[in-house]
DNA sequence: TGAATGCTTCGTTCGGGAACGAAGCGTCGC
DNA sequence: GCGACGCTTCGTTCCCGAACGAAGCATTCA
């Protein structure tokens, strides 16, 4: 017996529809209660409870008890990465899906994804702020200035031991967006300046009017809506 | 409905034990026939047939008909990567597994994995042939010479558009081994010089006496066996 | 040509696991 | 304190999908 059983059990854990729905919800990077997850997954509280227990014991989720609530979140970054990687394997639909809110702009654990995430990365590459290098990016000197002006904490991102500016395949666009420490810093900036705002407990994010202006001015993005 | 259903179906596809076993076998990077896969997965030919059909239509495998045989292989590199990523999520066993042949040295699609794969990467980092940079590595000038002397086709690897020298988490060692174009080139060299030999249709690889000598001399590796 | 091999399709059986309601336990508010 | 709420455990039902043998269709040998 080799690792096949390990792979099988892990994939099966993720592969049950209700559990996959919960994991997907948690990809927003936030912590949600058992009841919230039950509702979103469309199952009873009882059912959700056993699913969540299995996800925790399978080390995909961590729990934190707070009063009578229990908050679940993805155990760590690597879980989020694996889920995204897995989702990117899904064959693209034959007919093109309309650009709903989720596909337009969403968080992917700690960075920006969706049409907007891809567009931002494209712009950064096009303006030579970032140079693609395989699955990574190198930050140019000019780019460093640009990002600093935007208010991105470049030093903290560069100092982190994790991957700096990873290209992460977007499941809806099937083109890369920006992940890694820099991806996180960039999202943090956009949220901090309220160019983007998270929807309550959803993965989708909204672009504010200020954000629309900033993205157009600073990154040359033509937002389709 | 968002991507949860896509994620669920993909994970469920991988998560069935017989299918996971087949995928794991194919992680060797080779093509195997339906009957071979049936045997290794421990199911009847009939059962294997339907599993394989589903894996193909799920775009995880590709088929090539040759006479009355049908050869299956992983569809592409990204499938192998996703599988490895997923396997690395499996919680480590509480008691340490003995170092069987598969854990000792095996191929992971197109590069070297297992205890040996990790040891090789460690050595390359320790001798500053490679400098870790997040999930990537940079090749030093000195390292370039060293690898060239070993017979590694560094130019081809550097010219490739894929990731150059990615750190890939080893599922058995839980520490990184070397993947990417350079990982592939390195394995190719070791196989070409017959330092390592593949077992027939297995993922495990054997170290030859010449290989043992070369690895000790060139990389300073103390092989435990 | 006929027999053996490799693989798929069909029809059926069967078991694991996901689902729910009810009941139980702890926590919070009135 | 009591009731409402959040969550889990228990017991039961039920269904999906994996399994197999048998039959059928190719391909390759003799």
Coordinates of C-alpha atoms (C1' of nucleotides) in Angstrom, one line a residue:
Chain A
X1 CA 0.0 0.0 0.0
X2 CA 1.5 3.4 -1.0
X3 CA 0.1 6.9 -0.9
X4 CA -2.9 6.1 -3.0
X5 CA -5.1 5.6 0.1
X6 CA -3.9 8.9 1.5
X7 CA -4.7 10.7 -1.7
X8 CA -8.0 8.9 -2.0
X9 CA -9.2 9.8 1.4
X10 CA -8.1 13.4 1.1
X11 CA -9.8 13.8 -2.3
X12 CA -12.9 12.0 -1.0
X13 CA -13.0 14.3 1.9
X14 CA -13.1 17.3 -0.4
X15 CA -15.2 15.6 -3.0
X16 CA -18.5 15.4 -1.2
X17 CA -20.7 18.2 -2.5
X18 CA -21.8 19.6 0.8
X19 CA -18.2 19.6 2.1
X20 CA -16.9 21.1 -1.1
X21 CA -19.5 23.9 -0.8
X22 CA -18.3 24.6 2.8
X23 CA -14.7 24.7 1.7
X24 CA -15.5 27.0 -1.1
X25 CA -17.2 29.4 1.1
X26 CA -14.3 29.4 3.5
X27 CA -12.0 30.3 0.5
X28 CA -13.0 33.8 1.3
X29 CA -10.4 33.6 4.0
X30 CA -12.9 34.3 6.7
X31 CA -14.2 32.3 9.6
X32 CA -17.8 31.1 9.5
X33 CA -20.1 29.5 12.1
X34 CA -21.4 26.0 11.7
X35 CA -25.0 27.2 11.1
X36 CA -23.8 29.7 8.4
X37 CA -22.0 26.9 6.7
X38 CA -24.9 24.6 7.0
X39 CA -27.2 27.1 5.3
X40 CA -24.8 27.9 2.5
X41 CA -24.2 24.2 1.8
X42 CA -27.9 23.6 1.9
X43 CA -27.9 20.9 4.5
X44 CA -29.3 20.6 8.0
X45 CA -27.3 21.6 11.1
X46 CA -27.0 17.9 12.0
X47 CA -25.5 17.0 8.7
X48 CA -23.2 19.9 8.6
X49 CA -21.9 19.1 12.1
X50 CA -20.7 15.7 11.0
X51 CA -19.2 17.1 7.8
X52 CA -17.3 19.8 9.7
X53 CA -16.1 17.3 12.3
X54 CA -14.6 15.3 9.5
X55 CA -13.0 18.3 7.8
X56 CA -11.4 19.3 11.1
X57 CA -10.1 15.8 11.8
X58 CA -8.8 15.7 8.3
X59 CA -6.9 18.9 9.1
X60 CA -8.5 20.9 6.4
X61 CA -10.2 23.2 8.9
X62 CA -9.5 24.6 12.3
X63 CA -12.1 25.6 14.8
X64 CA -12.4 28.2 17.4
X65 CA -15.1 28.1 20.0
X66 CA -16.5 31.5 20.9
X67 CA -19.4 31.3 23.3
X68 CA -22.0 29.1 21.9
X69 CA -20.7 29.6 18.4
X70 CA -18.0 27.6 16.7
X71 CA -16.0 29.4 14.0
X72 CA -14.5 27.4 11.3
X73 CA -11.8 28.5 8.9
X74 CA -9.3 26.9 6.5
X75 CA -6.5 25.5 8.4
X76 CA -3.8 27.4 6.6
X77 CA -2.7 28.8 3.3
X78 CA -1.6 25.5 1.9
X79 CA -5.2 24.2 2.1
X80 CA -6.4 27.2 0.1
X81 CA -3.7 26.6 -2.5
X82 CA -4.5 23.0 -2.9
X83 CA -8.2 23.8 -3.3
X84 CA -7.5 26.4 -6.0
X85 CA -5.1 24.1 -7.7
X86 CA -7.7 21.4 -7.8
X87 CA -10.4 23.7 -9.0
X88 CA -8.2 24.8 -11.9
X89 CA -8.2 21.2 -13.1
X90 CA -11.9 21.3 -13.8
X91 CA -12.5 21.3 -17.6
X92 CA -13.6 24.7 -18.8
X93 CA -17.3 25.0 -19.7
X94 CA -18.1 24.7 -23.4
X95 CA -20.3 27.8 -23.4
X96 CA -18.8 30.8 -21.7
X97 CA -20.4 31.7 -18.4
X98 CA -21.7 35.2 -17.9
X99 CA -19.5 37.4 -15.7
X100 CA -21.4 37.1 -12.4
X101 CA -20.3 38.9 -9.3
X102 CA -18.2 36.0 -8.1
X103 CA -16.4 35.7 -11.4
X104 CA -15.9 39.4 -11.6
X105 CA -14.0 40.0 -8.4
X106 CA -13.5 37.8 -5.3
X107 CA -11.0 37.0 -2.7
X108 CA -9.0 33.8 -2.9
X109 CA -8.0 33.3 0.7
X110 CA -5.8 36.3 1.1
X111 CA -5.4 37.7 -2.4
X112 CA -7.6 39.0 -5.2
X113 CA -9.0 36.7 -7.9
X114 CA -11.6 36.7 -10.7
X115 CA -11.7 38.9 -13.7
X116 CA -10.3 41.8 -11.7
X117 CA -7.5 39.8 -10.2
X118 CA -6.4 38.6 -13.6
X119 CA -6.7 42.1 -15.0
X120 CA -4.6 43.6 -12.2
X121 CA -1.8 41.1 -12.7
X122 CA -1.9 41.7 -16.5
X123 CA -1.6 45.4 -16.0
X124 CA 1.3 44.9 -13.6
X125 CA 3.1 42.7 -16.1
X126 CA 2.3 45.0 -19.0
X127 CA 3.7 48.0 -17.3
X128 CA 6.8 46.1 -16.3
X129 CA 6.2 46.4 -12.6
X130 CA 6.5 42.6 -12.5
X131 CA 8.5 40.4 -14.8
X132 CA 7.1 36.9 -15.1
X133 CA 9.6 34.1 -14.4
X134 CA 8.0 30.7 -14.6
X135 CA 5.5 30.5 -11.9
X136 CA 7.0 33.5 -10.1
X137 CA 7.4 37.2 -10.7
X138 CA 10.4 39.5 -10.2
X139 CA 9.7 43.0 -9.0
X140 CA 11.5 45.6 -11.0
X141 CA 13.1 48.7 -9.3
X142 CA 10.6 50.9 -11.1
X143 CA 7.8 48.6 -10.0
X144 CA 8.9 48.8 -6.4
X145 CA 8.5 52.6 -6.6
X146 CA 5.1 52.3 -8.2
X147 CA 3.8 49.9 -5.7
X148 CA 5.1 51.9 -2.8
X149 CA 3.4 55.0 -4.1
X150 CA 0.2 53.0 -4.2
X151 CA 0.7 52.3 -0.5
X152 CA 1.7 48.6 -0.8
X153 CA 3.9 47.4 2.0
X154 CA 6.5 46.0 -0.3
X155 CA 9.2 45.5 2.4
X156 CA 7.0 43.3 4.6
X157 CA 6.0 41.2 1.6
X158 CA 9.7 40.9 0.5
X159 CA 10.8 40.0 4.0
X160 CA 8.2 37.2 4.3
X161 CA 9.5 33.7 3.9
X162 CA 6.7 32.5 1.7
X163 CA 6.5 32.8 -2.0
X164 CA 6.8 36.4 -3.0
X165 CA 4.6 36.9 -6.1
X166 CA 3.3 33.6 -7.3
X167 CA 1.2 33.2 -10.4
X168 CA -1.9 31.3 -9.4
X169 CA -4.2 29.9 -12.0
X170 CA -7.6 31.5 -11.7
X171 CA -10.4 28.9 -11.8
X172 CA -12.9 31.2 -13.5
X173 CA -10.7 33.0 -15.9
X174 CA -8.2 30.2 -16.5
X175 CA -5.4 32.7 -16.6
X176 CA -3.1 33.6 -13.7
X177 CA -3.7 36.2 -11.0
X178 CA -1.3 37.3 -8.4
X179 CA -0.8 35.3 -5.2
X180 CA 1.9 35.1 -2.6
X181 CA 3.0 37.7 -0.1
X182 CA 2.7 40.5 -2.7
X183 CA -0.7 39.4 -3.7
X184 CA -1.8 39.5 -0.1
X185 CA -0.2 42.9 0.5
X186 CA -1.9 44.3 -2.6
X187 CA -5.3 43.1 -1.5
X188 CA -4.7 44.5 2.0
X189 CA -3.9 47.9 0.4
X190 CA -7.1 47.8 -1.7
X191 CA -9.2 46.9 1.3
X192 CA -7.5 49.4 3.5
X193 CA -8.1 52.3 1.2
X194 CA -11.6 51.0 0.6
X195 CA -11.1 50.7 -3.1
X196 CA -12.5 47.2 -2.6
X197 CA -15.0 46.1 0.1
X198 CA -15.8 42.5 1.1
X199 CA -19.3 41.5 1.1
X200 CA -20.5 40.0 4.4
X201 CA -19.3 36.5 4.6
X202 CA -19.1 36.1 0.8
X203 CA -16.2 35.6 -1.4
X204 CA -17.3 38.3 -3.8
X205 CA -15.9 41.8 -3.4
X206 CA -17.3 45.1 -4.7
X207 CA -15.4 47.9 -6.3
X208 CA -16.2 51.3 -4.8
X209 CA -16.4 54.5 -6.8
X210 CA -13.1 55.5 -5.3
X211 CA -11.7 52.1 -6.2
X212 CA -12.9 52.4 -9.8
X213 CA -11.2 55.7 -10.1
X214 CA -8.0 54.5 -8.5
X215 CA -7.8 51.4 -10.6
X216 CA -8.4 53.3 -13.8
X217 CA -5.9 56.0 -12.8
X218 CA -3.1 54.0 -11.3
X219 CA -3.3 50.8 -13.2
X220 CA -5.0 51.8 -16.4
X221 CA -7.8 49.3 -15.9
X222 CA -11.0 49.7 -18.0
X223 CA -13.6 48.1 -15.7
X224 CA -16.3 46.5 -17.8
X225 CA -18.8 47.5 -15.1
Chain B
X1 CA -24.2 27.8 -7.9
X2 CA -20.5 28.7 -8.0
X3 CA -17.4 26.6 -8.4
X4 CA -18.2 24.3 -5.5
X5 CA -19.8 21.8 -7.8
X6 CA -16.7 21.8 -10.1
X7 CA -14.4 21.4 -7.2
X8 CA -16.6 18.6 -5.7
X9 CA -16.8 16.7 -9.0
X10 CA -13.1 16.9 -9.6
X11 CA -12.2 15.9 -6.0
X12 CA -14.8 13.0 -6.1
X13 CA -13.3 11.9 -9.4
X14 CA -9.9 11.6 -7.7
X15 CA -11.3 10.4 -4.4
X16 CA -12.5 7.0 -5.4
X17 CA -9.9 4.5 -4.1
X18 CA -9.5 2.5 -7.3
X19 CA -9.2 5.7 -9.4
X20 CA -6.8 7.2 -6.9
X21 CA -4.7 4.1 -7.1
X22 CA -4.6 4.3 -10.9
X23 CA -3.6 8.0 -10.8
X24 CA -0.9 7.2 -8.3
X25 CA 0.5 4.5 -10.6
X26 CA 0.5 7.0 -13.4
X27 CA 2.4 9.5 -11.4
X28 CA 5.5 7.6 -12.5
X29 CA 5.1 9.6 -15.7
X30 CA 4.7 6.5 -17.9
X31 CA 1.8 5.2 -19.9
X32 CA 0.1 2.0 -18.8
X33 CA -2.5 -0.2 -20.3
X34 CA -6.0 -0.7 -19.0
X35 CA -5.3 -4.2 -17.8
X36 CA -2.1 -3.2 -16.0
X37 CA -4.0 -0.4 -14.3
X38 CA -6.8 -2.8 -13.4
X39 CA -4.4 -5.2 -11.8
X40 CA -2.6 -2.6 -9.8
X41 CA -5.8 -1.0 -8.6
X42 CA -7.1 -4.4 -7.6
X43 CA -10.3 -4.3 -9.6
X44 CA -11.7 -6.3 -12.6
X45 CA -11.1 -5.2 -16.1
X46 CA -14.8 -4.2 -16.4
X47 CA -14.6 -2.0 -13.4
X48 CA -11.3 -0.4 -14.5
X49 CA -12.8 0.3 -17.9
X50 CA -15.5 2.5 -16.5
X51 CA -13.1 4.2 -14.1
X52 CA -10.7 5.0 -16.9
X53 CA -13.5 6.3 -19.1
X54 CA -14.5 8.7 -16.4
X55 CA -10.9 9.8 -15.8
X56 CA -10.5 10.5 -19.5
X57 CA -13.7 12.5 -19.8
X58 CA -12.7 14.4 -16.7
X59 CA -9.6 15.3 -18.6
X60 CA -7.2 13.8 -16.0
X61 CA -5.9 11.2 -18.4
X62 CA -5.2 10.9 -22.1
X63 CA -5.5 7.7 -24.0
X64 CA -3.6 6.4 -27.0
X65 CA -4.8 3.3 -28.8
X66 CA -2.1 1.0 -30.0
X67 CA -3.4 -2.2 -31.6
X68 CA -5.6 -3.9 -29.1
X69 CA -4.0 -2.0 -26.2
X70 CA -5.0 1.3 -24.9
X71 CA -2.3 3.3 -23.1
X72 CA -3.3 5.7 -20.5
X73 CA -1.2 8.5 -19.1
X74 CA -1.7 11.6 -17.0
X75 CA -3.0 14.3 -19.3
X76 CA -0.3 16.8 -18.5
X77 CA 2.1 18.2 -16.0
X78 CA -0.6 20.2 -14.2
X79 CA -2.5 17.1 -13.3
X80 CA 0.6 15.6 -11.7
X81 CA 1.2 18.8 -9.8
X82 CA -2.3 18.9 -8.5
X83 CA -2.2 15.3 -7.3
X84 CA 1.1 15.9 -5.5
X85 CA -0.3 19.1 -3.9
X86 CA -3.3 17.2 -2.8
X87 CA -1.3 14.3 -1.4
X88 CA 0.8 16.7 0.6
X89 CA -2.3 17.8 2.5
X90 CA -2.7 14.3 4.0
X91 CA -1.9 14.5 7.7
X92 CA 1.4 12.9 8.5
X93 CA 1.2 9.5 10.1
X94 CA 1.6 9.4 13.9
X95 CA 4.2 6.7 13.8
X96 CA 7.0 7.0 11.3
X97 CA 6.8 4.7 8.4
X98 CA 9.8 2.6 7.5
X99 CA 11.7 3.7 4.5
X100 CA 10.4 1.3 1.8
X101 CA 11.5 1.4 -1.8
X102 CA 8.9 3.9 -2.8
X103 CA 9.7 6.3 0.0
X104 CA 13.4 5.9 -0.7
X105 CA 13.5 7.0 -4.3
X106 CA 10.8 7.4 -6.9
X107 CA 9.8 9.5 -9.8
X108 CA 7.2 12.2 -9.5
X109 CA 6.0 12.5 -13.0
X110 CA 9.2 13.9 -14.5
X111 CA 11.5 14.6 -11.6
X112 CA 13.0 12.8 -8.6
X113 CA 11.1 12.4 -5.3
X114 CA 11.3 10.5 -2.0
X115 CA 14.1 10.5 0.5
X116 CA 16.7 10.8 -2.3
X117 CA 14.9 13.6 -4.0
X118 CA 14.8 15.6 -0.8
X119 CA 18.4 14.8 -0.1
X120 CA 19.5 15.9 -3.5
X121 CA 17.7 19.2 -3.2
X122 CA 19.2 19.7 0.3
X123 CA 22.7 19.1 -1.0
X124 CA 22.2 21.5 -3.8
X125 CA 21.0 24.2 -1.5
X126 CA 23.7 23.5 1.1
X127 CA 26.5 23.8 -1.5
X128 CA 24.9 27.0 -2.8
X129 CA 24.3 25.6 -6.2
X130 CA 20.7 26.8 -5.7
X131 CA 19.4 29.6 -3.5
X132 CA 15.9 29.1 -2.2
X133 CA 13.6 32.0 -3.0
X134 CA 10.1 31.3 -1.7
X135 CA 8.8 28.4 -3.7
X136 CA 11.5 28.8 -6.3
X137 CA 15.2 28.6 -6.5
X138 CA 17.8 30.7 -8.2
X139 CA 20.8 29.1 -9.8
X140 CA 24.1 30.6 -8.9
X141 CA 26.9 31.1 -11.4
X142 CA 29.0 28.6 -9.5
X143 CA 26.0 26.2 -9.4
X144 CA 25.6 26.5 -13.2
X145 CA 29.1 25.3 -13.7
X146 CA 28.7 22.5 -11.2
X147 CA 25.5 21.2 -12.9
X148 CA 27.0 21.5 -16.4
X149 CA 30.0 19.4 -15.2
X150 CA 27.5 16.8 -14.0
X151 CA 26.0 16.8 -17.5
X152 CA 22.8 18.6 -16.8
X153 CA 21.4 20.5 -19.8
X154 CA 21.0 23.7 -17.9
X155 CA 20.4 25.8 -21.0
X156 CA 17.4 23.8 -22.2
X157 CA 16.0 24.0 -18.7
X158 CA 16.5 27.7 -18.4
X159 CA 15.0 28.3 -21.8
X160 CA 11.8 26.5 -21.0
X161 CA 8.8 28.6 -20.3
X162 CA 7.7 26.5 -17.3
X163 CA 8.8 27.0 -13.8
X164 CA 12.6 26.6 -13.6
X165 CA 13.4 25.1 -10.2
X166 CA 10.3 24.8 -8.1
X167 CA 10.2 23.5 -4.5
X168 CA 7.7 20.7 -4.5
X169 CA 6.5 19.3 -1.2
X170 CA 7.3 15.6 -1.0
X171 CA 4.4 13.6 0.3
X172 CA 6.5 11.0 2.1
X173 CA 9.2 13.2 3.5
X174 CA 7.1 16.4 4.0
X175 CA 10.0 18.4 2.9
X176 CA 10.7 19.9 -0.5
X177 CA 12.3 18.2 -3.4
X178 CA 13.3 19.8 -6.7
X179 CA 10.7 20.0 -9.5
X180 CA 10.3 22.2 -12.6
X181 CA 12.4 22.2 -15.7
X182 CA 15.6 21.8 -13.7
X183 CA 14.2 18.9 -11.7
X184 CA 13.3 17.2 -15.0
X185 CA 16.7 17.9 -16.5
X186 CA 18.4 16.5 -13.4
X187 CA 16.4 13.3 -13.4
X188 CA 17.0 12.9 -17.2
X189 CA 20.8 13.2 -16.5
X190 CA 20.7 10.6 -13.7
X191 CA 18.7 8.2 -15.9
X192 CA 20.8 8.9 -19.0
X193 CA 24.0 8.1 -17.1
X194 CA 22.3 5.1 -15.5
X195 CA 23.0 6.4 -12.0
X196 CA 19.3 5.7 -11.5
X197 CA 17.1 3.1 -13.2
X198 CA 13.4 3.0 -13.4
X199 CA 11.7 -0.2 -12.4
X200 CA 9.4 -1.6 -14.9
X201 CA 6.2 0.3 -14.7
X202 CA 6.7 1.3 -11.1
X203 CA 7.3 4.6 -9.5
X204 CA 10.2 3.4 -7.5
X205 CA 13.7 3.9 -8.9
X206 CA 16.9 2.0 -8.0
X207 CA 20.3 3.5 -7.4
X208 CA 23.0 1.7 -9.4
X209 CA 26.5 1.2 -8.0
X210 CA 27.8 3.8 -10.4
X211 CA 25.0 6.1 -9.2
X212 CA 25.9 5.5 -5.5
X213 CA 29.5 6.4 -6.3
X214 CA 28.5 9.5 -8.3
X215 CA 26.0 10.8 -5.8
X216 CA 28.5 10.4 -3.0
X217 CA 31.3 12.0 -5.0
X218 CA 29.5 14.8 -6.8
X219 CA 26.9 15.7 -4.2
X220 CA 28.3 14.4 -1.0
X221 CA 25.3 12.2 -0.3
X222 CA 25.6 9.5 2.3
X223 CA 23.1 7.0 1.1
X224 CA 21.5 5.1 4.0
X225 CA 21.4 2.0 1.8
Chain C
dT1 C1' -10.1 -19.3 -40.2
dG2 C1' -10.4 -20.0 -35.6
dA3 C1' -8.8 -19.1 -31.0
dA4 C1' -6.8 -16.0 -27.7
dT5 C1' -6.3 -11.5 -25.9
dG6 C1' -7.6 -6.6 -24.7
dC7 C1' -11.2 -3.8 -23.8
dT8 C1' -16.1 -2.2 -23.4
dT9 C1' -21.1 -2.5 -22.5
dC10 C1' -25.0 -4.4 -20.1
dG11 C1' -27.7 -5.9 -16.1
dT12 C1' -27.7 -6.8 -11.5
dT13 C1' -26.3 -6.8 -6.7
dC14 C1' -24.8 -4.6 -2.7
dG15 C1' -22.6 -1.7 0.8
dG16 C1' -21.0 2.7 2.5
dG17 C1' -22.2 7.0 3.7
dA18 C1' -25.1 11.2 3.5
dA19 C1' -29.4 12.7 4.9
dC20 C1' -32.9 13.9 8.5
dG21 C1' -35.6 14.4 13.0
dA22 C1' -35.4 13.8 17.7
dA23 C1' -33.1 14.2 21.8
dG24 C1' -29.3 15.9 24.7
dC25 C1' -25.8 19.3 26.3
dG26 C1' -23.9 23.7 27.0
dT27 C1' -24.3 29.0 26.5
dC28 C1' -26.5 33.2 26.2
dG29 C1' -30.2 36.6 27.1
dC30 C1' -34.7 38.1 29.3
Chain D
dG1 C1' -34.6 30.9 36.6
dC2 C1' -36.5 29.7 32.1
dG3 C1' -36.6 29.7 27.3
dA4 C1' -34.2 30.4 23.1
dC5 C1' -30.3 29.4 20.5
dG6 C1' -26.1 26.8 18.6
dC7 C1' -24.2 22.7 18.1
dT8 C1' -23.6 17.6 18.6
dT9 C1' -25.0 12.7 19.0
dC10 C1' -28.0 8.9 18.0
dG11 C1' -30.9 6.0 15.3
dT12 C1' -32.9 5.2 11.0
dT13 C1' -33.8 5.5 6.2
dC14 C1' -32.4 5.6 1.7
dC15 C1' -29.9 6.2 -2.5
dC16 C1' -25.9 6.6 -5.4
dG17 C1' -22.3 4.4 -7.5
dA18 C1' -18.7 0.7 -7.4
dA19 C1' -18.4 -4.1 -8.1
dC20 C1' -18.8 -8.3 -10.8
dG21 C1' -19.9 -11.9 -14.6
dA22 C1' -21.4 -12.5 -19.0
dA23 C1' -21.7 -11.1 -23.5
dG24 C1' -20.1 -8.5 -27.4
dC25 C1' -16.6 -6.1 -30.5
dA26 C1' -12.3 -5.4 -32.0
dT27 C1' -7.2 -6.9 -32.9
dT28 C1' -3.6 -10.1 -33.2
dC29 C1' -1.6 -14.2 -33.4
dA30 C1' -1.6 -19.4 -34.9

